[in-house]
Short mmCIF file of C-alpha atoms in Angstrom, two decimals:
data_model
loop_
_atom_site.label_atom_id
_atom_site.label_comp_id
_atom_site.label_asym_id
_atom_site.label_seq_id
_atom_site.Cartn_x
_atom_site.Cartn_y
_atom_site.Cartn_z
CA UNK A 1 22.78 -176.02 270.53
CA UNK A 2 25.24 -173.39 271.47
CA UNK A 3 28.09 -175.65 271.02
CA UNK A 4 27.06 -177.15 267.63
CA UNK A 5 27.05 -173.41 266.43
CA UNK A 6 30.48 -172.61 267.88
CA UNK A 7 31.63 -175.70 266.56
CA UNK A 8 29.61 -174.84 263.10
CA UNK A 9 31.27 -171.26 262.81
CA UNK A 10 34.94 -172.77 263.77
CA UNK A 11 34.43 -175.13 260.72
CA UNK A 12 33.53 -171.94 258.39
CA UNK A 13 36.63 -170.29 259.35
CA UNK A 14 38.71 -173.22 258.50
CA UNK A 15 37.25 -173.55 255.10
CA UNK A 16 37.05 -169.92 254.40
CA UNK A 17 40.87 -169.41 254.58
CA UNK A 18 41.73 -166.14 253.55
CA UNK A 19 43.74 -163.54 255.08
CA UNK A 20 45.74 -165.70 257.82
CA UNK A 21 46.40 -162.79 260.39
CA UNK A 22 42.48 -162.44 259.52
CA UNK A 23 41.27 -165.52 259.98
CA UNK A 24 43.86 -166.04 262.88
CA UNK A 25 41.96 -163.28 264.90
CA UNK A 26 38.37 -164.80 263.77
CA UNK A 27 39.42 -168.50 264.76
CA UNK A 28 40.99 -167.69 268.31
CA UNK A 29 37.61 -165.22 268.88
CA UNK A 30 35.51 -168.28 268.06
CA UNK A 31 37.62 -170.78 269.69
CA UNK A 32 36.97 -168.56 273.25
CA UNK A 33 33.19 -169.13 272.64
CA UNK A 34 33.37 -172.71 271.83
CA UNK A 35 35.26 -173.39 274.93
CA UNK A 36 32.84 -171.43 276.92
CA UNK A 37 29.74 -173.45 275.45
CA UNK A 38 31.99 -176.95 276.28
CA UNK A 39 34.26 -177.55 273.51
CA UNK A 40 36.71 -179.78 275.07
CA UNK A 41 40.32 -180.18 274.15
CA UNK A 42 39.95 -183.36 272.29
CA UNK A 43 38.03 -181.88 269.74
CA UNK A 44 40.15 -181.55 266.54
CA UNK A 45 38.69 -177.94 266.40
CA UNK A 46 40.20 -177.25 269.55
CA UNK A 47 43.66 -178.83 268.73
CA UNK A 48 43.94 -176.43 265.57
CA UNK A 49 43.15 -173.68 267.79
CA UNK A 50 45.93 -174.52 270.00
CA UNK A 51 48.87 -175.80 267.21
CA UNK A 52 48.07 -173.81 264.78
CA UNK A 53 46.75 -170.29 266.06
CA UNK A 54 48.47 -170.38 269.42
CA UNK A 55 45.15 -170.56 271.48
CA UNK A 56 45.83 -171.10 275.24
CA UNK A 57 43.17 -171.35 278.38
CA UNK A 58 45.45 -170.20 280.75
CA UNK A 59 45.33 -166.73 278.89
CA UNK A 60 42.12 -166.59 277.21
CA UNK A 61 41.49 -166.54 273.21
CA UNK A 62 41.54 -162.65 273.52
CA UNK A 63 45.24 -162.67 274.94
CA UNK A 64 47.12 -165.01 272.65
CA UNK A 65 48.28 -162.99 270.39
CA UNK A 66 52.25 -162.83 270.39
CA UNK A 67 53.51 -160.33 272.46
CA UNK A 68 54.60 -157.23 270.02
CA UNK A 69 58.40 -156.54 269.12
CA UNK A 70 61.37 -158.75 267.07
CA UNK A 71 63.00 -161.50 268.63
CA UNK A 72 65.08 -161.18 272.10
CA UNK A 73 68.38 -162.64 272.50
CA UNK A 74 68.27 -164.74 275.89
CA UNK A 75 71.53 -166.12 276.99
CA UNK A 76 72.04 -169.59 276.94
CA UNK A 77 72.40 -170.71 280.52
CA UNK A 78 69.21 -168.49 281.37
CA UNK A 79 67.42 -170.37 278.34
CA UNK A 80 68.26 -173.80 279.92
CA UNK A 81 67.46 -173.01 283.50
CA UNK A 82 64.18 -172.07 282.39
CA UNK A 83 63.75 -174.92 280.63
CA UNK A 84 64.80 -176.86 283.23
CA UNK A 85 62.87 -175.04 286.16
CA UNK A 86 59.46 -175.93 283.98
CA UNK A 87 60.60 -179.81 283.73
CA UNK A 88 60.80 -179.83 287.36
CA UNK A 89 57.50 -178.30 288.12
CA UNK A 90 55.82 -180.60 285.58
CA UNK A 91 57.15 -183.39 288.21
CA UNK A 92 60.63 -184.10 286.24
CA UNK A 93 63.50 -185.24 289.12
CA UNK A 94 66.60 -182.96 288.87
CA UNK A 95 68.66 -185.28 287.16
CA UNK A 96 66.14 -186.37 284.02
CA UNK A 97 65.31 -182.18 283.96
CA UNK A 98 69.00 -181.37 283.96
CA UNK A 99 69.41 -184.29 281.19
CA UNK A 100 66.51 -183.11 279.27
CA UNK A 101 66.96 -179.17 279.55
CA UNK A 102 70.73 -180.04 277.88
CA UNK A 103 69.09 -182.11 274.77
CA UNK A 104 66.86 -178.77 274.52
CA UNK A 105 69.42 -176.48 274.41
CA UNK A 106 71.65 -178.14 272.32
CA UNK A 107 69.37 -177.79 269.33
CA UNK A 108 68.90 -174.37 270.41
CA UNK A 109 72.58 -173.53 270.55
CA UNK A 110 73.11 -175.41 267.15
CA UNK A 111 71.00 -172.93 265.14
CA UNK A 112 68.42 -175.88 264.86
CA UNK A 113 65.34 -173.79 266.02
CA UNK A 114 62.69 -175.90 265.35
CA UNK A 115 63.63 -178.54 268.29
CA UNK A 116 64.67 -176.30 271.39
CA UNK A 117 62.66 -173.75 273.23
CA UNK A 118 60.19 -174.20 269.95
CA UNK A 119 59.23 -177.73 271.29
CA UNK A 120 58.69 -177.40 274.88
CA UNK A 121 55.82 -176.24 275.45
CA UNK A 122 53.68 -177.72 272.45
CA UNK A 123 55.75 -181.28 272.45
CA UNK A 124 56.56 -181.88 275.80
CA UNK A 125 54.98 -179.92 278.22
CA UNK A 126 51.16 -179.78 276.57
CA UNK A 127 51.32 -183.71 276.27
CA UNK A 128 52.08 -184.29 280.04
CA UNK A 129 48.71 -181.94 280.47
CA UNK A 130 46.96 -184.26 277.83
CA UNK A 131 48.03 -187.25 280.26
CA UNK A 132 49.40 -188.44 277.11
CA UNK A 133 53.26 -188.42 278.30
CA UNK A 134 54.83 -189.07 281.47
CA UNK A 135 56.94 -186.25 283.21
CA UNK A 136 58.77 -189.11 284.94
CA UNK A 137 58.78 -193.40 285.23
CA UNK A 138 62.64 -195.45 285.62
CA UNK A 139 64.07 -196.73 282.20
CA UNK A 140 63.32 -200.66 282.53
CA UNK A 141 65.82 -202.97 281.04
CA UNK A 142 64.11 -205.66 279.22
CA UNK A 143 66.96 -207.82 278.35
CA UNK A 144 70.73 -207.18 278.10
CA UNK A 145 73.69 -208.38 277.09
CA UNK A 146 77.08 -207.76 277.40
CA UNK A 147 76.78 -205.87 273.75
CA UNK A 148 73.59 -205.26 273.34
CA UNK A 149 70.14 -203.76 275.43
CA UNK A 150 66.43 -203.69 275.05
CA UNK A 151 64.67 -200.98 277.22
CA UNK A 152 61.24 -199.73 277.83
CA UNK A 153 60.66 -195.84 278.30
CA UNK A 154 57.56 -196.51 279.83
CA UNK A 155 56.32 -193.29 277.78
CA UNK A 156 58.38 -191.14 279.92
CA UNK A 157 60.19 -188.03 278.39
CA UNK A 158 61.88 -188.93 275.30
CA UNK A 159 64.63 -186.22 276.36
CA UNK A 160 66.08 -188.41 279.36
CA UNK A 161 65.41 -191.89 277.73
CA UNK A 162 67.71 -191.38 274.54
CA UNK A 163 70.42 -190.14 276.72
CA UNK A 164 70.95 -192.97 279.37
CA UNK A 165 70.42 -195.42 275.86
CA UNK A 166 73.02 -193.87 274.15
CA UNK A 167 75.43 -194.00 277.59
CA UNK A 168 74.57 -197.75 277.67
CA UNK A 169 75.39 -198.05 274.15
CA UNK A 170 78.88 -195.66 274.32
CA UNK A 171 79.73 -197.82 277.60
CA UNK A 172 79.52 -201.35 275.74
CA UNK A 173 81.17 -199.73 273.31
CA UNK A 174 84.07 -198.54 274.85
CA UNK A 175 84.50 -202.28 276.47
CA UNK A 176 83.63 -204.53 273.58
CA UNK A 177 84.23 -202.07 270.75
CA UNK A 178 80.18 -202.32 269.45
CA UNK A 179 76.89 -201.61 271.48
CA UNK A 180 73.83 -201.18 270.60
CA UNK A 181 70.65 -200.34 272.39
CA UNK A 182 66.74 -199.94 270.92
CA UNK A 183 64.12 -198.61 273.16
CA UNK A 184 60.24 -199.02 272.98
CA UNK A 185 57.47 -196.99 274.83
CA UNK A 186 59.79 -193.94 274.30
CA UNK A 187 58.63 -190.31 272.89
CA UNK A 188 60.05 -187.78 270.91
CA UNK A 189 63.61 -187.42 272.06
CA UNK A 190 64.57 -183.99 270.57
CA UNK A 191 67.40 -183.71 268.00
CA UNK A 192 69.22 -186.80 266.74
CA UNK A 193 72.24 -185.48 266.30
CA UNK A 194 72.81 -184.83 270.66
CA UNK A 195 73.30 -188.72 270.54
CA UNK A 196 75.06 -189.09 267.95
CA UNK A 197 77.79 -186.89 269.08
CA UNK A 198 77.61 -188.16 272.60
CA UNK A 199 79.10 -191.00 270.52
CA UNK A 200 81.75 -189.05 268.86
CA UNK A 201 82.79 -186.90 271.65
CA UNK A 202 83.25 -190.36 273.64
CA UNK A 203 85.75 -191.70 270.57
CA UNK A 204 83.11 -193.30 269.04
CA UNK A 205 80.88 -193.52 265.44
CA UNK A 206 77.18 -193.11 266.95
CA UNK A 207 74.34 -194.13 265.19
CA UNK A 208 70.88 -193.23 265.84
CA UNK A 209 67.26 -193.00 264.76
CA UNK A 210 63.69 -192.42 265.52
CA UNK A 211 60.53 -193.13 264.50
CA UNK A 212 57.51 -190.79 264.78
CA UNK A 213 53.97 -189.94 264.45
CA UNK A 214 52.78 -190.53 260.67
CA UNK A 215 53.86 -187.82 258.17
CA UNK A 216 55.20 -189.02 255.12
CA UNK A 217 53.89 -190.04 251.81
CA UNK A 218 55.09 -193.23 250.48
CA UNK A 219 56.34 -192.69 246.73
CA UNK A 220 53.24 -192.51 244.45
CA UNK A 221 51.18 -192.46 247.68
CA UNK A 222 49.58 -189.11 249.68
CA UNK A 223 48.03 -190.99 252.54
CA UNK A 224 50.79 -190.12 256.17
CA UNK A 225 52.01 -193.32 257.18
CA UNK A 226 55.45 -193.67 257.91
CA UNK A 227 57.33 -190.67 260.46
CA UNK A 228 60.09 -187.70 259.12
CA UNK A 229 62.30 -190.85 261.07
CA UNK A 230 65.78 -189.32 261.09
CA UNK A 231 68.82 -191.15 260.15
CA UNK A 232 71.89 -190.10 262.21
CA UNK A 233 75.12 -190.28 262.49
CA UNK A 234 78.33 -188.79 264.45
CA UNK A 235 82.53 -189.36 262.90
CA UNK A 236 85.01 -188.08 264.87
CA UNK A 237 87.48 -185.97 263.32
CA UNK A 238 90.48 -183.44 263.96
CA UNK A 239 88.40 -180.55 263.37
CA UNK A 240 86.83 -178.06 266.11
CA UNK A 241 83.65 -180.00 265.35
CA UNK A 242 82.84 -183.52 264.10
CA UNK A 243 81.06 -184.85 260.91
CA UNK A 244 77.56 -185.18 262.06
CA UNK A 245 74.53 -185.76 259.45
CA UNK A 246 71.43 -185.26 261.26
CA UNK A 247 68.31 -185.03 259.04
CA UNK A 248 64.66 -186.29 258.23
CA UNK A 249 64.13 -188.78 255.61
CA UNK A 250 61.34 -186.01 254.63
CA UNK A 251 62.35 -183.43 252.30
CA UNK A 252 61.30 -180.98 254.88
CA UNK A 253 59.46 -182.20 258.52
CA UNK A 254 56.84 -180.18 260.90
CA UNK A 255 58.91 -178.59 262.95
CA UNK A 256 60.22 -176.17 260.28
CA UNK A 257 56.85 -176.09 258.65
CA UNK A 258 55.78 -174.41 262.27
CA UNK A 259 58.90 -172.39 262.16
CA UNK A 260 57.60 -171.15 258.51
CA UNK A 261 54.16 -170.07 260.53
CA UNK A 262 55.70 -168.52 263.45
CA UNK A 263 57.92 -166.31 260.67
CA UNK A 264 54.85 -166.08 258.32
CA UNK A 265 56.34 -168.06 255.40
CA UNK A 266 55.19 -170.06 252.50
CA UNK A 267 56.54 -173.66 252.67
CA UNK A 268 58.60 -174.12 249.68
CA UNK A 269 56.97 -176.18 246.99
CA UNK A 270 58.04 -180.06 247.01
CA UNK A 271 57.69 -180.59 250.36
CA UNK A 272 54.21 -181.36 251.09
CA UNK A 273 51.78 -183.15 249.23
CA UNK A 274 47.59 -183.58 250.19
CA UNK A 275 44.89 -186.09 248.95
CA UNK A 276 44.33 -184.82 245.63
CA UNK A 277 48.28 -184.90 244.75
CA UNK A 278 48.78 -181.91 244.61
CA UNK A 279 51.79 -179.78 246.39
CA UNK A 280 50.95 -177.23 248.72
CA UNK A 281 52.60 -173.83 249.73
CA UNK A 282 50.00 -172.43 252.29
CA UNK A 283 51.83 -172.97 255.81
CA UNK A 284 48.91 -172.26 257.75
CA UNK A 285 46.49 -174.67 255.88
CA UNK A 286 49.27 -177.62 255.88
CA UNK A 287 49.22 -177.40 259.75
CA UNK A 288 45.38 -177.22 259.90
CA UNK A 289 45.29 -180.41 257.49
CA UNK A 290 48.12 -181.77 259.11
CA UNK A 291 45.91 -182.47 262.34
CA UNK A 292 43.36 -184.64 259.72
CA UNK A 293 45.45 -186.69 257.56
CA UNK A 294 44.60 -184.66 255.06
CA UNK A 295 48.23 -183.92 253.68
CA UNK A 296 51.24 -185.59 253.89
CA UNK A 297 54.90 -184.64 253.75
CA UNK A 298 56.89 -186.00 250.58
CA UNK A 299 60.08 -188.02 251.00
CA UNK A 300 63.70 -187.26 250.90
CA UNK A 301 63.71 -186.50 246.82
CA UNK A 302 60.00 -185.63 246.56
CA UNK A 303 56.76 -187.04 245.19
CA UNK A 304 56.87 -189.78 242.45
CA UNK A 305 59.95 -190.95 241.17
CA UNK A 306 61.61 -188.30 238.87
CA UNK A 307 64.06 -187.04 241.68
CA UNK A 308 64.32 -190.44 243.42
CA UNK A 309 61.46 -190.05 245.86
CA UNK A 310 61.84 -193.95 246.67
CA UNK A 311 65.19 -193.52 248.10
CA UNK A 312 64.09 -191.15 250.88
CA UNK A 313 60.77 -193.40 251.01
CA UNK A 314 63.10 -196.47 251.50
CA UNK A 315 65.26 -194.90 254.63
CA UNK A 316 62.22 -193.88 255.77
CA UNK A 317 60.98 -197.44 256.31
CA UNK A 318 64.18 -198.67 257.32
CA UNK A 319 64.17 -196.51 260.13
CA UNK A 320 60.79 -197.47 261.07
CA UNK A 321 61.88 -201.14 261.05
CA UNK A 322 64.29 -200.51 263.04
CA UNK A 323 62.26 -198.76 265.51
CA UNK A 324 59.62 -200.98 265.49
CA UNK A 325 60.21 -204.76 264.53
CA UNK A 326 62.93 -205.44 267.78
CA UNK A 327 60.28 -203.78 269.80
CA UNK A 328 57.30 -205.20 268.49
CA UNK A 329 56.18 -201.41 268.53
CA UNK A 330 53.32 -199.31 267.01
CA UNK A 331 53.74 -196.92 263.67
CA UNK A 332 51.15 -195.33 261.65
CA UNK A 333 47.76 -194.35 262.69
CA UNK A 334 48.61 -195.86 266.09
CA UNK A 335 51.49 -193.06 267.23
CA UNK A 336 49.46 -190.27 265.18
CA UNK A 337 48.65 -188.77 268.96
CA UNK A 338 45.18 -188.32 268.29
CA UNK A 339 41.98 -190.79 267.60
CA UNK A 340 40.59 -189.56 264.04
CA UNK A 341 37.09 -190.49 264.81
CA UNK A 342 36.36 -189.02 268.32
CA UNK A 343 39.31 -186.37 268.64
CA UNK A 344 40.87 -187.80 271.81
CA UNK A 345 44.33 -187.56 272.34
CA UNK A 346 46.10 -190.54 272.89
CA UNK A 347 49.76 -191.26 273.33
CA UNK A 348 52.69 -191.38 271.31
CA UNK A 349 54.75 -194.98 272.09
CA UNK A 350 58.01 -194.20 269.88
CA UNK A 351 61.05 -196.70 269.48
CA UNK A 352 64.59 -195.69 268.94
CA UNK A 353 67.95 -197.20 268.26
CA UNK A 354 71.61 -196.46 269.29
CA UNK A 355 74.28 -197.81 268.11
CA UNK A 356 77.94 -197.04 269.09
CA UNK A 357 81.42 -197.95 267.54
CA UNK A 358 84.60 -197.83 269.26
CA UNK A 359 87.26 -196.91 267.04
CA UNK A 360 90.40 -197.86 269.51
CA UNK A 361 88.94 -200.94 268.89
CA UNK A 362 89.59 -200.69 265.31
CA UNK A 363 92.48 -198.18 264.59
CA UNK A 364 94.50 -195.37 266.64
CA UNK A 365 91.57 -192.77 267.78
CA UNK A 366 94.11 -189.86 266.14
CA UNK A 367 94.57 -191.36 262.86
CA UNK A 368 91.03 -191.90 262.36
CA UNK A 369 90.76 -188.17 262.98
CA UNK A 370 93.25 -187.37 260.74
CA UNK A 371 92.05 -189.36 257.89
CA UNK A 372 88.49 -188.02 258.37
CA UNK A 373 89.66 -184.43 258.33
CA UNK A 374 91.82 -184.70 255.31
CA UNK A 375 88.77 -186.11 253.36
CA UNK A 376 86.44 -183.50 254.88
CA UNK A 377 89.39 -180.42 253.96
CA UNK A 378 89.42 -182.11 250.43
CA UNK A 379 85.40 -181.47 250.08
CA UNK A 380 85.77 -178.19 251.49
CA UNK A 381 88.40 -177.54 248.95
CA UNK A 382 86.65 -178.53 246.00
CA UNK A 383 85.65 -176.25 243.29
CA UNK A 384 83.15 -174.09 243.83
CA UNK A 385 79.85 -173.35 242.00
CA UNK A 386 79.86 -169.45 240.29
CA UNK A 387 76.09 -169.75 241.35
CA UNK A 388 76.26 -170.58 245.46
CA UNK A 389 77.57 -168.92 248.35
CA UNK A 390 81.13 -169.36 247.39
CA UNK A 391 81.74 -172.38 249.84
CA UNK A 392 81.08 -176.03 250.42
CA UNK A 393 80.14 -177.28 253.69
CA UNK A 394 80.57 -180.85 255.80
CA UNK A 395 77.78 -182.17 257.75
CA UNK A 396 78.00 -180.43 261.04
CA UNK A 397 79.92 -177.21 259.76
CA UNK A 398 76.88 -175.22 259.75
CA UNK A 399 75.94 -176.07 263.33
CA UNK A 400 79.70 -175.33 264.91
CA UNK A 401 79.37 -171.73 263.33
CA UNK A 402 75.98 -171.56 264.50
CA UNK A 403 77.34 -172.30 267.91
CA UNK A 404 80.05 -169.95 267.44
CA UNK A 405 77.97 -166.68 266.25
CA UNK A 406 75.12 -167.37 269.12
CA UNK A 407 77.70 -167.62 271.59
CA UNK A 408 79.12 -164.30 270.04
CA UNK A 409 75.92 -163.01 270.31
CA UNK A 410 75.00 -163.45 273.73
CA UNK A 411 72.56 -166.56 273.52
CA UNK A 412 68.85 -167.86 271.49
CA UNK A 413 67.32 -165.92 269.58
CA UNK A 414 63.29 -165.47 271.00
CA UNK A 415 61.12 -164.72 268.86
CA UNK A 416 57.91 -163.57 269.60
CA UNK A 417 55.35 -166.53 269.12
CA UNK A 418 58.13 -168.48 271.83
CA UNK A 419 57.96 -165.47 274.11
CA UNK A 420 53.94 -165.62 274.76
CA UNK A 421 54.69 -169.60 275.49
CA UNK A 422 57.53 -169.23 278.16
CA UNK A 423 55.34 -166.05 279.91
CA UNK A 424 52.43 -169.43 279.70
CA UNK A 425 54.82 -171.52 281.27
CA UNK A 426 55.74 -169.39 283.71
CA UNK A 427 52.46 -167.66 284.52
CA UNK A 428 51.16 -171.35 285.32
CA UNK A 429 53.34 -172.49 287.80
CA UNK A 430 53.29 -169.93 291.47
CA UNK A 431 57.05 -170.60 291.94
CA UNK A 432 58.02 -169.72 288.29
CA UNK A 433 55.86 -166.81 288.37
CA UNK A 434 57.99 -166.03 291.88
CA UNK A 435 61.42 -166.82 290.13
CA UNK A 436 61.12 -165.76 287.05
CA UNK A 437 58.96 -161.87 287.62
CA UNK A 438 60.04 -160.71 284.40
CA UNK A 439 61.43 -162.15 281.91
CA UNK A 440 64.13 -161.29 279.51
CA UNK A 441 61.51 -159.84 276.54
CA UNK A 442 59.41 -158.14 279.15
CA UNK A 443 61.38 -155.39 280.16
#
């Protein structure tokens, strides 16, 4: 009885809304009792708790509140050996966690906050506690040929998989002048772009996607089926950075919808649609409907068809073919991470391809630079609009002066919702807690 009325108040708050910092205080109070009278973690109650409001056993409902204060600046090889450091206590080997830690950081150093110290503890690290994702199992090669490789992740970490894929792909490459390489059984493998210019560092055009768990609308549709499935790629070029498009095939995906919540934003209109059509703003309820399949994000050019909605919606599903029909592989409801009817999490098997180009193979490796910087100079040069910033930007321009100012700076940016989860991380582990006394925030 005392759990159906924990579970009963929980389900008020939710449909109550209101004031979020409000109902924020309410839910995690709630949540405390719930878990006290047996709620387990399964329970889609107990999933919003932790997603959305932050709720975490290890500290008790009364003590997740972020710590107080504006972000910390935390210098980049600190960042990644504390990264790293919980990878190997979660049972990572050195050389996946060193692998791994670098895909993290990357997206951190980027300015692309929404897949570096942001993910590890909700994407990576609270799945291995689900038993949901493997810290650790070999990459087995199903079938290979001297251009081409089918592997199986096994549903170990996504971050070490996509790597050695990509390295199989850029070595075939570099000998035949093509390779490719699809994975299935993977998981979410962090930032697309880190392969793709693995590819272009190495000389090469990379080529990459991913699918994931069910979040977009098909055009004229509101029900999640298909993943934010980026399409990637990486061009070489004479510049201090190459051309490298790395983006969701969703007008906007979850990971900046949680950024939105951890900065207290609105999510711009367009972007998500729920089962009455209609598009929705409030940040906090899309990541409490999010969890049901009650809203869905829209496709690259939005709901319906009046902005071309169908072309995102169409590289959507291409990338889900391609992720999916080599590897005879899951999509939809069965990589949502969750069972709708009972709560229960369940895993994730994501497939991925790689695909490499040698250009040697094709052309000098300096004249294709050339070429592709003059073109890229020529769009920079073009004329500007009176109403923007002043300047047009190439695909990958914004993350080299990301790079650039953070280095400047002295490192990532914390802020405070990531804080309370690396003191988690670190207050579960005894040698962490050893290593890591106080951390950069807690002085």
């Amino acid at each position: 009885m005392a759990l159906d009325a924990a579970r009963h108040t929980l389900a008020g708050i939710l449909a109550s809304g209101g004031d979020v910092p409000a109902a924020r205080e309410r839910y995690l109070a709630a949540l405390g009792d719930a878990v006290k009278a047996g709620l387990p973690a399964s329970d889609p109650l107990y999933v919003v708790g932790a997603t959305l409001y932050g709720y975490s056993p290890e500290v008790g409902a009364a003590e997740t509140a972020p710590p107080a204060g504006e972000s910390v600046t935390i210098p980049f090889e600190y960042m990644q050996g504390f990264m790293k450091d919980v990878l190997l206590e979660y049972g990572v080997p050195e050389a996946e966690a060193e692998v791994a830690s670098d895909v993290l950081i990357e997206s951190d150093k980027r300015g692309i906050d929404s897949h570096g110290i942001g993910r590890l503890k909700p994407i990576y690290c609270d799945r291995i506690d689900k038993g949901i994702l493997k810290p650790y199992t070999p990459v087995k090669i199903v079938k290979e040929t001297e251009t081409t490789a089918f592997v199986d992740g096994d549903l170990g970490l996504g971050l070490y998989v996509g790597p050695k894929c990509m390295q199989m792909a850029i070595d075939k490459a570099k000998k035949y002048g093509v390779g490719f390489v699809v994975a299935k059984n993977s998981t979410h493998y962090g930032i697309a772009g880190y392969y793709a210019t693995m590819a272009s560092d190495a000389g090469c055009i990379g080529f990459t996607g991913t699918n994931a768990r069910p979040s977009i609308a098909p055009t004229y549709g509101v029900e999640p089926m298909l993943g934010t499935n980026p399409l990637c790629f990486g061009i070489p070029s004479g510049d201090d950075f190459p051309f490298c498009i790395d983006c969701a095939t969703s007008v906007n995906q979850r990971g900046k919808i949680e950024r939105y919540q951890r900065e207290g934003k609105p999510t711009p209109k367009g972007c998500v649609i729920d089962n009455d059509g209609v598009e929705r703003t409030d940040t906090e309820g899309i990541l409490r409907d999010m969890q049901f399949g009650k809203c869905a994000l829209t496709p690259l050019g939005g709901a319906g068809d009046e902005l071309g909605g169908y072309k995102g919606y169409g590289w959507a599903t291409t990338v889900e073919l391609l992720c999916t029909a080599f590897q005879s592989g899951p999509f939809g409801e069965d990589v949502c991470g969750i069972d709708r009817e009972t709560g229960t999490p369940k895993p994730m098997p994501l497939g991925h391809f790689f695909l490499a180009i040698d250009v040697e193979h094709i052309c000098p490796l300096d004249t294709f630079k050339e070429n592709t910087s003059k073109l890229l100079a020529a769009l920079r040069a073009a004329k500007k609009s009176p109403a923007g910033p002043g300047r047009v930007y190439t695909a990958g321009e914004l993350e080299h002066e990301a790079r650039v100012a953070r280095t400047a700076n002295g490192g990532v940016p914390v802020p405070a919702p990531l804080q309370r989860d690396m003191a988690v991380l670190r207050d579960k582990f005894p040698k962490l807690a050893e290593k890591y006394q106080q951390l950069p925030f807690e002085k």
